[in-house]
Every structure is written in structure tokens, then in C-alpha cells.
Tab-separated table of C-alpha atoms in Angstrom:
chain	number	residue	atom	x	y	z
A	216	MET	CA	114.016	95.653	93.179
A	217	THR	CA	112.015	98.826	93.705
A	218	ASP	CA	108.343	98.609	92.815
A	219	LEU	CA	107.962	100.983	89.878
A	220	PHE	CA	104.301	101.499	90.693
A	221	ASP	CA	105.276	102.832	94.132
A	222	VAL	CA	107.941	105.050	92.583
A	223	LEU	CA	105.545	106.473	89.992
A	224	ALA	CA	102.706	106.881	92.500
A	225	ASP	CA	104.224	110.179	93.594
A	226	PRO	CA	103.000	113.097	91.438
A	227	THR	CA	106.302	114.994	91.691
A	228	ARG	CA	108.240	112.001	90.393
A	229	ARG	CA	105.746	111.634	87.538
A	230	ASP	CA	106.272	115.326	86.735
A	231	ILE	CA	110.050	114.808	86.642
A	232	VAL	CA	109.683	111.796	84.331
A	233	ASP	CA	107.303	113.782	82.102
A	234	LEU	CA	109.821	116.630	81.844
A	235	LEU	CA	112.675	114.269	81.000
A	236	ARG	CA	110.541	112.580	78.315
A	237	SER	CA	109.255	115.881	76.897
A	238	PRO	CA	109.800	116.633	73.198
A	239	SER	CA	110.642	120.207	74.273
A	240	HIS	CA	113.966	118.820	75.547
A	241	PRO	CA	115.408	117.230	72.406
A	242	GLN	CA	118.631	116.335	74.217
A	243	ARG	CA	116.414	114.460	76.735
A	244	GLU	CA	118.707	115.601	79.528
A	245	MET	CA	118.161	118.165	82.247
A	246	SER	CA	120.238	119.469	85.108
A	247	VAL	CA	118.897	119.639	88.654
A	248	GLY	CA	118.708	123.423	88.290
A	249	GLU	CA	116.597	123.145	85.135
A	250	LEU	CA	114.256	120.713	86.880
A	251	VAL	CA	113.966	123.018	89.917
A	252	GLU	CA	113.109	125.943	87.640
A	253	SER	CA	110.562	123.958	85.608
A	254	LEU	CA	108.859	122.399	88.631
A	255	GLY	CA	108.952	125.425	90.927
A	256	ILE	CA	110.057	123.381	93.944
A	257	THR	CA	113.234	123.403	96.021
A	258	GLN	CA	116.500	121.795	94.984
A	259	PRO	CA	116.578	119.410	97.979
A	260	THR	CA	113.083	118.167	97.078
A	261	VAL	CA	114.053	117.591	93.442
A	262	SER	CA	117.252	115.816	94.503
A	263	LYS	CA	115.315	113.551	96.884
A	264	HIS	CA	112.952	112.489	94.103
A	265	LEU	CA	115.790	112.057	91.600
A	266	LYS	CA	117.511	109.707	94.028
A	267	VAL	CA	114.401	107.497	94.179
A	268	LEU	CA	114.039	107.588	90.380
A	269	ARG	CA	117.742	106.787	89.921
A	270	GLU	CA	117.636	103.868	92.373
A	271	SER	CA	114.619	102.440	90.553
A	272	GLY	CA	116.407	102.683	87.198
A	273	LEU	CA	113.930	105.162	85.714
A	274	VAL	CA	116.564	107.869	85.311
A	275	SER	CA	120.288	107.817	84.762
A	276	VAL	CA	122.768	110.531	85.626
A	277	ARG	CA	125.739	111.913	83.728
A	278	GLU	CA	128.302	113.928	85.643
A	279	ASP	CA	130.102	116.784	83.945
A	280	GLY	CA	132.403	118.522	86.393
A	281	GLN	CA	130.226	119.721	89.250
A	282	HIS	CA	127.035	119.394	87.226
A	283	ARG	CA	124.732	116.389	87.009
A	284	TYR	CA	122.453	115.801	84.057
A	285	TYR	CA	119.513	113.438	84.299
A	286	ARG	CA	117.923	111.413	81.532
A	287	PHE	CA	114.868	109.145	81.458
A	288	ASP	CA	115.740	105.458	80.954
A	289	ASP	CA	112.912	103.731	79.109
A	290	ALA	CA	114.420	100.262	79.693
A	291	ALA	CA	113.253	100.272	83.317
A	292	LEU	CA	109.660	100.044	82.133
A	293	GLY	CA	110.289	96.712	80.366
A	294	ALA	CA	108.965	94.657	83.267
A	295	VAL	CA	105.834	96.804	83.449
A	296	ARG	CA	105.270	96.454	79.697
A	297	THR	CA	105.659	92.687	79.948
A	298	TRP	CA	103.206	92.525	82.834
A	299	VAL	CA	100.682	94.785	81.100
A	300	GLY	CA	101.045	92.829	77.860
A	301	GLY	CA	100.479	89.544	79.671
A	302	THR	CA	97.418	90.941	81.392
A	303	ALA	CA	96.022	92.189	78.077
A	304	CYS	CA	96.550	88.762	76.505
A	305	ARG	CA	94.700	87.061	79.341
A	306	LEU	CA	91.797	89.489	79.048
A	307	GLN	CA	91.643	89.542	75.251
A	308	PRO	CA	93.509	86.539	73.828
A	309	ALA	CA	92.556	87.409	70.257
A	310	ALA	CA	94.509	90.670	70.551
A	311	CYS	CA	97.723	88.718	71.127
A	312	SER	CA	97.363	86.179	68.334
């Protein structure tokens, strides 16, 4: 399993996740071309980061002909939420009662 903290340590990948989670994209899906335009970086760079995000489970891809549309997958953060919640309970047990 990929360490999500390592995946999200990269600022470009965080920018991609932020774009895919953005309320300005109500369909919550973006093509590689839209991401390239929004980020102002090259298509190969965006594709490289999308591959890492896809392999970690943070984004999913939908193919439509020759186009690929990417979407943030919130479920991948479940393990992080569980870990953070457990840490919070150990630090402040009253908050978890």
C-alpha cells in the first residue's frame, strides 16, 4: 500500500487533489487537458502525478473514447481519518466519549 502522506507530500499532487475537490467543478471530474490548463504545467508532468494519485487510490479515472476524466476518491482517506481519530482520542480522551 502506498503511503498517502508520501503521495500528498508533493505540492503538485496536492494542487491536483484540490482542483478535483473544488466546488467550482460541480461534476467533480476533470480531463488531463483541463488540469494542465488550470495548473499551468505540462501534460506529461500532470500525467505522472495522476498515475501516482491513481495508484494510491486518491483518484479514479473514467475513460470516454480517447479522453480520460479524473475524480477525487474520498474513500482512500479512510485509513488516515482512522489514524487521526485514534491519535485525537489518545491525546484528548474526553473528546471521544
